[in-house]
Amino acid sequence: MILQVPSVAAAPLAPIVTWESLPADFVLPDDPVGNIQQPLLAAALTTALGSAGRIQHQMLIGSNFGLVATINKKTVVKAPDWFYVPQVHPIADDPIRRSYTPYLEGDPAAVVMEFLSQEEGGELSVRSTPPYGKLYFYEQILQVPTYVTYDPYEPSLEVRCLQNQRYTLQAADAEGRVWILELELWLGIWARTSASRSFIDEVTRTGCRSGATGLTCYA
């Protein structure tokens, strides 16, 4: 008689994450942006922070710039459409950054933002094996406290905050805005009827406006 014991699937091993410099010979991705609004919206986010007096020399704010982690001894790079790091170490020798490795070069990223493309999955993918999904990478590897996604095709805005190592969608207020603690501002959507399009709206406690592209910061 043969006794068969039901097999039990082994739990997946947690990835081993280390924080190492980007290898000098590593070829960074040069993917085109998903739509023409992305560079304008990313620039407007940075402009709004500057208008509110929130940008300091020790910060790192970037767009389509590689964030680096070493997972199971392999270099992994994701380039969010926009990100914010509160404090980084100054660069001693090379004045131009090719990439940014959290912890090794300064604070981890506090806010990451992606503008959704029409490709399946990408920015909301939880794929936990190479090539890692962006949501998985930001949530489980970089552990970014706030992950913002904006869909210019709907349009819609979603804000996820890290709670107990998992992202939780944040509810908007009565005006459709969500408070971003790390930036001390609100994010929402407003419609500019003259262009029949919607743009991201920033509202800070101090009050300012930067509306050249339709993305504003005001009291």
PDB file of C-alpha atoms in Angstrom:
ATOM      1  CA  MET A   1       0.000   0.000   0.000  1.00  0.00           C
ATOM      2  CA  ILE A   2       1.227   3.433  -0.896  1.00  0.00           C
ATOM      3  CA  LEU A   3       0.403   6.306   1.389  1.00  0.00           C
ATOM      4  CA  GLN A   4       0.041   9.604  -0.401  1.00  0.00           C
ATOM      5  CA  VAL A   5       0.485  12.753   1.621  1.00  0.00           C
ATOM      6  CA  PRO A   6      -1.042  15.913   0.126  1.00  0.00           C
ATOM      7  CA  SER A   7       1.678  18.328  -0.852  1.00  0.00           C
ATOM      8  CA  VAL A   8       1.739  21.701   0.826  1.00  0.00           C
ATOM      9  CA  ALA A   9       2.884  24.613  -1.252  1.00  0.00           C
ATOM     10  CA  ALA A  10       5.852  26.307   0.322  1.00  0.00           C
ATOM     11  CA  ALA A  11       5.406  29.937   1.207  1.00  0.00           C
ATOM     12  CA  PRO A  12       7.394  32.203  -1.122  1.00  0.00           C
ATOM     13  CA  LEU A  13      10.652  33.384   0.343  1.00  0.00           C
ATOM     14  CA  ALA A  14      10.905  37.058   1.140  1.00  0.00           C
ATOM     15  CA  PRO A  15      13.280  38.836  -1.256  1.00  0.00           C
ATOM     16  CA  ILE A  16      16.692  39.825   0.029  1.00  0.00           C
ATOM     17  CA  VAL A  17      16.976  43.566  -0.508  1.00  0.00           C
ATOM     18  CA  THR A  18      20.218  45.502  -0.244  1.00  0.00           C
ATOM     19  CA  TRP A  19      21.054  49.098  -1.086  1.00  0.00           C
ATOM     20  CA  GLU A  20      23.988  49.345  -3.457  1.00  0.00           C
ATOM     21  CA  SER A  21      25.238  51.900  -5.955  1.00  0.00           C
ATOM     22  CA  LEU A  22      24.130  51.561  -9.537  1.00  0.00           C
ATOM     23  CA  PRO A  23      26.878  49.697 -11.439  1.00  0.00           C
ATOM     24  CA  ALA A  24      28.800  52.039 -13.736  1.00  0.00           C
ATOM     25  CA  ASP A  25      28.025  49.857 -16.766  1.00  0.00           C
ATOM     26  CA  PHE A  26      24.307  49.515 -16.004  1.00  0.00           C
ATOM     27  CA  VAL A  27      22.176  50.687 -18.925  1.00  0.00           C
ATOM     28  CA  LEU A  28      19.289  52.762 -17.616  1.00  0.00           C
ATOM     29  CA  PRO A  29      15.903  52.345 -19.310  1.00  0.00           C
ATOM     30  CA  ASP A  30      14.989  55.019 -21.827  1.00  0.00           C
ATOM     31  CA  ASP A  31      11.293  54.348 -22.252  1.00  0.00           C
ATOM     32  CA  PRO A  32       9.169  57.054 -23.883  1.00  0.00           C
ATOM     33  CA  VAL A  33       6.533  58.773 -21.751  1.00  0.00           C
ATOM     34  CA  GLY A  34       3.011  57.391 -21.973  1.00  0.00           C
ATOM     35  CA  ASN A  35       1.393  60.634 -23.115  1.00  0.00           C
ATOM     36  CA  ILE A  36       2.262  64.278 -23.742  1.00  0.00           C
ATOM     37  CA  GLN A  37       0.743  65.427 -20.420  1.00  0.00           C
ATOM     38  CA  GLN A  38       3.269  63.558 -18.269  1.00  0.00           C
ATOM     39  CA  PRO A  39       6.233  65.994 -18.515  1.00  0.00           C
ATOM     40  CA  LEU A  40       3.924  68.999 -18.014  1.00  0.00           C
ATOM     41  CA  LEU A  41       2.199  67.531 -14.968  1.00  0.00           C
ATOM     42  CA  ALA A  42       5.480  66.413 -13.396  1.00  0.00           C
ATOM     43  CA  ALA A  43       6.978  69.882 -13.915  1.00  0.00           C
ATOM     44  CA  ALA A  44       3.850  71.524 -12.522  1.00  0.00           C
ATOM     45  CA  LEU A  45       4.025  69.436  -9.347  1.00  0.00           C
ATOM     46  CA  THR A  46       7.566  70.643  -8.726  1.00  0.00           C
ATOM     47  CA  THR A  47       6.623  74.237  -9.606  1.00  0.00           C
ATOM     48  CA  ALA A  48       3.733  74.155  -7.155  1.00  0.00           C
ATOM     49  CA  LEU A  49       6.023  73.015  -4.340  1.00  0.00           C
ATOM     50  CA  GLY A  50       8.507  75.747  -5.225  1.00  0.00           C
ATOM     51  CA  SER A  51       5.769  78.395  -5.279  1.00  0.00           C
ATOM     52  CA  ALA A  52       4.745  77.305  -1.794  1.00  0.00           C
ATOM     53  CA  GLY A  53       8.344  77.630  -0.571  1.00  0.00           C
ATOM     54  CA  ARG A  54       8.553  73.901   0.132  1.00  0.00           C
ATOM     55  CA  ILE A  55      11.672  73.040  -1.855  1.00  0.00           C
ATOM     56  CA  GLN A  56      14.916  72.939   0.128  1.00  0.00           C
ATOM     57  CA  HIS A  57      18.450  72.275  -1.065  1.00  0.00           C
ATOM     58  CA  GLN A  58      18.681  68.935   0.770  1.00  0.00           C
ATOM     59  CA  MET A  59      15.647  67.482  -1.034  1.00  0.00           C
ATOM     60  CA  LEU A  60      15.618  65.412  -4.188  1.00  0.00           C
ATOM     61  CA  ILE A  61      12.646  65.835  -6.522  1.00  0.00           C
ATOM     62  CA  GLY A  62      12.767  64.073  -9.845  1.00  0.00           C
ATOM     63  CA  SER A  63      10.876  62.837 -12.868  1.00  0.00           C
ATOM     64  CA  ASN A  64      11.598  59.695 -14.904  1.00  0.00           C
ATOM     65  CA  PHE A  65      14.673  59.174 -12.742  1.00  0.00           C
ATOM     66  CA  GLY A  66      15.886  55.751 -11.640  1.00  0.00           C
ATOM     67  CA  LEU A  67      15.297  54.540  -8.072  1.00  0.00           C
ATOM     68  CA  VAL A  68      17.622  51.628  -7.371  1.00  0.00           C
ATOM     69  CA  ALA A  69      17.370  48.526  -5.214  1.00  0.00           C
ATOM     70  CA  THR A  70      19.332  45.278  -5.310  1.00  0.00           C
ATOM     71  CA  ILE A  71      16.953  42.333  -5.033  1.00  0.00           C
ATOM     72  CA  ASN A  72      18.425  38.872  -4.576  1.00  0.00           C
ATOM     73  CA  LYS A  73      21.762  40.245  -5.799  1.00  0.00           C
ATOM     74  CA  LYS A  74      20.287  41.707  -8.993  1.00  0.00           C
ATOM     75  CA  THR A  75      20.026  45.434  -9.701  1.00  0.00           C
ATOM     76  CA  VAL A  76      16.464  46.618 -10.215  1.00  0.00           C
ATOM     77  CA  VAL A  77      15.591  50.137 -11.365  1.00  0.00           C
ATOM     78  CA  LYS A  78      12.187  51.793 -11.612  1.00  0.00           C
ATOM     79  CA  ALA A  79      11.800  55.347 -12.900  1.00  0.00           C
ATOM     80  CA  PRO A  80       8.603  56.919 -11.531  1.00  0.00           C
ATOM     81  CA  ASP A  81       6.971  59.824 -13.318  1.00  0.00           C
ATOM     82  CA  TRP A  82       7.544  61.962 -10.212  1.00  0.00           C
ATOM     83  CA  PHE A  83       9.054  61.383  -6.768  1.00  0.00           C
ATOM     84  CA  TYR A  84      10.071  63.246  -3.632  1.00  0.00           C
ATOM     85  CA  VAL A  85      12.895  62.474  -1.181  1.00  0.00           C
ATOM     86  CA  PRO A  86      13.070  64.702   1.935  1.00  0.00           C
ATOM     87  CA  GLN A  87      16.848  64.630   2.403  1.00  0.00           C
ATOM     88  CA  VAL A  88      19.793  63.263   0.444  1.00  0.00           C
ATOM     89  CA  HIS A  89      23.538  63.233   1.009  1.00  0.00           C
ATOM     90  CA  PRO A  90      25.464  65.801  -1.060  1.00  0.00           C
ATOM     91  CA  ILE A  91      27.478  64.463  -3.954  1.00  0.00           C
ATOM     92  CA  ALA A  92      31.197  64.975  -3.391  1.00  0.00           C
ATOM     93  CA  ASP A  93      32.700  64.204  -6.792  1.00  0.00           C
ATOM     94  CA  ASP A  94      30.176  63.811  -9.601  1.00  0.00           C
ATOM     95  CA  PRO A  95      27.731  66.737  -9.792  1.00  0.00           C
ATOM     96  CA  ILE A  96      25.285  64.768 -11.937  1.00  0.00           C
ATOM     97  CA  ARG A  97      23.190  61.966 -10.463  1.00  0.00           C
ATOM     98  CA  ARG A  98      22.458  59.036 -12.760  1.00  0.00           C
ATOM     99  CA  SER A  99      20.157  57.397 -10.245  1.00  0.00           C
ATOM    100  CA  TYR A 100      19.244  57.292  -6.570  1.00  0.00           C
ATOM    101  CA  THR A 101      19.699  54.452  -4.090  1.00  0.00           C
ATOM    102  CA  PRO A 102      17.648  54.947  -0.899  1.00  0.00           C
ATOM    103  CA  TYR A 103      19.438  54.624   2.470  1.00  0.00           C
ATOM    104  CA  LEU A 104      22.829  54.533   0.749  1.00  0.00           C
ATOM    105  CA  GLU A 105      22.461  58.085  -0.621  1.00  0.00           C
ATOM    106  CA  GLY A 106      19.940  59.516   1.815  1.00  0.00           C
ATOM    107  CA  ASP A 107      16.342  59.111   2.933  1.00  0.00           C
ATOM    108  CA  PRO A 108      13.975  56.703   1.246  1.00  0.00           C
ATOM    109  CA  ALA A 109      11.477  58.189  -1.184  1.00  0.00           C
ATOM    110  CA  ALA A 110       8.495  59.637   0.696  1.00  0.00           C
ATOM    111  CA  VAL A 111       6.129  60.094  -2.253  1.00  0.00           C
ATOM    112  CA  VAL A 112       6.053  58.446  -5.663  1.00  0.00           C
ATOM    113  CA  MET A 113       3.620  59.313  -8.426  1.00  0.00           C
ATOM    114  CA  GLU A 114       2.794  57.530 -11.660  1.00  0.00           C
ATOM    115  CA  PHE A 115       0.611  58.706 -14.528  1.00  0.00           C
ATOM    116  CA  LEU A 116      -1.246  55.637 -15.741  1.00  0.00           C
ATOM    117  CA  SER A 117      -0.560  54.471 -19.263  1.00  0.00           C
ATOM    118  CA  GLN A 118      -2.824  52.459 -21.513  1.00  0.00           C
ATOM    119  CA  GLU A 119      -0.580  49.440 -21.163  1.00  0.00           C
ATOM    120  CA  GLU A 120      -2.008  46.564 -19.143  1.00  0.00           C
ATOM    121  CA  GLY A 121      -0.918  46.319 -15.519  1.00  0.00           C
ATOM    122  CA  GLY A 122       2.261  48.412 -15.277  1.00  0.00           C
ATOM    123  CA  GLU A 123       1.742  51.043 -12.629  1.00  0.00           C
ATOM    124  CA  LEU A 124      -0.733  48.937 -10.611  1.00  0.00           C
ATOM    125  CA  SER A 125       1.001  45.596 -11.061  1.00  0.00           C
ATOM    126  CA  VAL A 126       1.719  43.540  -7.928  1.00  0.00           C
ATOM    127  CA  ARG A 127       3.949  41.077  -9.766  1.00  0.00           C
ATOM    128  CA  SER A 128       6.455  39.848  -7.167  1.00  0.00           C
ATOM    129  CA  THR A 129       8.912  38.231  -9.588  1.00  0.00           C
ATOM    130  CA  PRO A 130      11.098  39.830 -12.266  1.00  0.00           C
ATOM    131  CA  PRO A 131      10.203  42.085 -13.920  1.00  0.00           C
ATOM    132  CA  TYR A 132       8.648  43.367 -10.709  1.00  0.00           C
ATOM    133  CA  GLY A 133       5.379  45.278 -10.877  1.00  0.00           C
ATOM    134  CA  LYS A 134       5.612  48.934  -9.960  1.00  0.00           C
ATOM    135  CA  LEU A 135       3.050  48.770  -7.167  1.00  0.00           C
ATOM    136  CA  TYR A 136       4.872  45.775  -5.670  1.00  0.00           C
ATOM    137  CA  PHE A 137       8.247  47.513  -6.014  1.00  0.00           C
ATOM    138  CA  TYR A 138       7.084  50.708  -4.300  1.00  0.00           C
ATOM    139  CA  GLU A 139       5.094  48.884  -1.607  1.00  0.00           C
ATOM    140  CA  GLN A 140       7.277  45.917  -0.695  1.00  0.00           C
ATOM    141  CA  ILE A 141      10.795  46.860  -1.804  1.00  0.00           C
ATOM    142  CA  LEU A 142      11.124  50.645  -1.441  1.00  0.00           C
ATOM    143  CA  GLN A 143       8.209  50.846   1.028  1.00  0.00           C
ATOM    144  CA  VAL A 144       7.270  54.333  -0.129  1.00  0.00           C
ATOM    145  CA  PRO A 145       4.784  55.821   2.393  1.00  0.00           C
ATOM    146  CA  THR A 146       2.553  57.422  -0.253  1.00  0.00           C
ATOM    147  CA  TYR A 147       1.928  56.177  -3.787  1.00  0.00           C
ATOM    148  CA  VAL A 148      -0.172  58.390  -6.063  1.00  0.00           C
ATOM    149  CA  THR A 149      -1.580  57.308  -9.410  1.00  0.00           C
ATOM    150  CA  TYR A 150      -3.308  59.623 -11.854  1.00  0.00           C
ATOM    151  CA  ASP A 151      -5.253  58.396 -14.869  1.00  0.00           C
ATOM    152  CA  PRO A 152      -5.432  61.163 -17.486  1.00  0.00           C
ATOM    153  CA  TYR A 153      -7.822  59.139 -19.627  1.00  0.00           C
ATOM    154  CA  GLU A 154     -10.672  58.913 -17.095  1.00  0.00           C
ATOM    155  CA  PRO A 155      -9.529  61.171 -15.384  1.00  0.00           C
ATOM    156  CA  SER A 156      -9.143  59.838 -11.840  1.00  0.00           C
ATOM    157  CA  LEU A 157      -6.745  60.164  -8.930  1.00  0.00           C
ATOM    158  CA  GLU A 158      -5.897  57.474  -6.365  1.00  0.00           C
ATOM    159  CA  VAL A 159      -3.723  57.875  -3.282  1.00  0.00           C
ATOM    160  CA  ARG A 160      -2.391  54.842  -1.447  1.00  0.00           C
ATOM    161  CA  CYS A 161      -0.708  55.043   1.955  1.00  0.00           C
ATOM    162  CA  LEU A 162       1.458  52.332   3.475  1.00  0.00           C
ATOM    163  CA  GLN A 163      -0.236  50.796   6.498  1.00  0.00           C
ATOM    164  CA  ASN A 164       1.040  47.561   8.066  1.00  0.00           C
ATOM    165  CA  GLN A 165       3.290  47.035   5.021  1.00  0.00           C
ATOM    166  CA  ARG A 166       0.357  47.207   2.586  1.00  0.00           C
ATOM    167  CA  TYR A 167      -1.054  50.052   0.547  1.00  0.00           C
ATOM    168  CA  THR A 168      -4.494  51.273   1.547  1.00  0.00           C
ATOM    169  CA  LEU A 169      -6.574  53.530  -0.693  1.00  0.00           C
ATOM    170  CA  GLN A 170      -7.307  56.875   0.939  1.00  0.00           C
ATOM    171  CA  ALA A 171     -10.784  58.377   0.806  1.00  0.00           C
ATOM    172  CA  ALA A 172     -11.147  61.845  -0.687  1.00  0.00           C
ATOM    173  CA  ASP A 173     -12.861  64.684   1.167  1.00  0.00           C
ATOM    174  CA  ALA A 174     -16.136  66.295   0.118  1.00  0.00           C
ATOM    175  CA  GLU A 175     -14.274  68.296  -2.535  1.00  0.00           C
ATOM    176  CA  GLY A 176     -12.567  65.243  -3.985  1.00  0.00           C
ATOM    177  CA  ARG A 177      -9.150  65.995  -2.481  1.00  0.00           C
ATOM    178  CA  VAL A 178      -6.721  63.827  -0.518  1.00  0.00           C
ATOM    179  CA  TRP A 179      -4.243  65.206   2.019  1.00  0.00           C
ATOM    180  CA  ILE A 180      -0.605  64.253   1.309  1.00  0.00           C
ATOM    181  CA  LEU A 181       1.069  64.346   4.700  1.00  0.00           C
ATOM    182  CA  GLU A 182       4.661  64.176   3.437  1.00  0.00           C
ATOM    183  CA  LEU A 183       4.149  67.219   1.191  1.00  0.00           C
ATOM    184  CA  GLU A 184       1.661  69.048   3.439  1.00  0.00           C
ATOM    185  CA  LEU A 185      -0.718  69.676   0.561  1.00  0.00           C
ATOM    186  CA  TRP A 186      -3.943  68.415  -0.928  1.00  0.00           C
ATOM    187  CA  LEU A 187      -4.231  66.607  -4.224  1.00  0.00           C
ATOM    188  CA  GLY A 188      -7.397  66.603  -6.256  1.00  0.00           C
ATOM    189  CA  ILE A 189      -8.762  67.065  -9.761  1.00  0.00           C
ATOM    190  CA  TRP A 190     -10.336  70.100 -11.342  1.00  0.00           C
ATOM    191  CA  ALA A 191     -11.803  70.540 -14.800  1.00  0.00           C
ATOM    192  CA  ARG A 192     -10.585  73.365 -17.023  1.00  0.00           C
ATOM    193  CA  THR A 193     -13.567  73.885 -19.276  1.00  0.00           C
ATOM    194  CA  SER A 194     -11.689  75.897 -21.896  1.00  0.00           C
ATOM    195  CA  ALA A 195      -9.594  72.851 -22.712  1.00  0.00           C
ATOM    196  CA  SER A 196     -12.228  70.247 -21.802  1.00  0.00           C
ATOM    197  CA  ARG A 197      -9.621  68.343 -19.845  1.00  0.00           C
ATOM    198  CA  SER A 198      -8.934  67.608 -16.198  1.00  0.00           C
ATOM    199  CA  PHE A 199      -5.701  68.306 -14.380  1.00  0.00           C
ATOM    200  CA  ILE A 200      -4.295  67.587 -10.969  1.00  0.00           C
ATOM    201  CA  ASP A 201      -4.986  70.286  -8.407  1.00  0.00           C
ATOM    202  CA  GLU A 202      -2.710  71.086  -5.464  1.00  0.00           C
ATOM    203  CA  VAL A 203      -3.926  73.012  -2.450  1.00  0.00           C
ATOM    204  CA  THR A 204      -1.508  73.961   0.314  1.00  0.00           C
ATOM    205  CA  ARG A 205      -2.097  75.422   3.719  1.00  0.00           C
ATOM    206  CA  THR A 206      -0.052  78.496   2.874  1.00  0.00           C
ATOM    207  CA  GLY A 207      -1.734  79.250  -0.431  1.00  0.00           C
ATOM    208  CA  CYS A 208      -0.244  79.957  -3.835  1.00  0.00           C
ATOM    209  CA  ARG A 209      -1.070  79.454  -7.496  1.00  0.00           C
ATOM    210  CA  SER A 210       0.814  78.056 -10.457  1.00  0.00           C
ATOM    211  CA  GLY A 211      -1.689  77.516 -13.193  1.00  0.00           C
ATOM    212  CA  ALA A 212       0.217  77.742 -16.464  1.00  0.00           C
ATOM    213  CA  THR A 213      -0.426  74.109 -17.294  1.00  0.00           C
ATOM    214  CA  GLY A 214      -3.717  73.751 -15.438  1.00  0.00           C
ATOM    215  CA  LEU A 215      -2.099  72.248 -12.350  1.00  0.00           C
ATOM    216  CA  THR A 216      -2.500  74.752  -9.522  1.00  0.00           C
ATOM    217  CA  CYS A 217      -1.548  75.377  -5.946  1.00  0.00           C
ATOM    218  CA  TYR A 218      -3.806  77.866  -4.186  1.00  0.00           C
ATOM    219  CA  ALA A 219      -5.410  78.825  -0.912  1.00  0.00           C
TER     220      ALA A 219
END
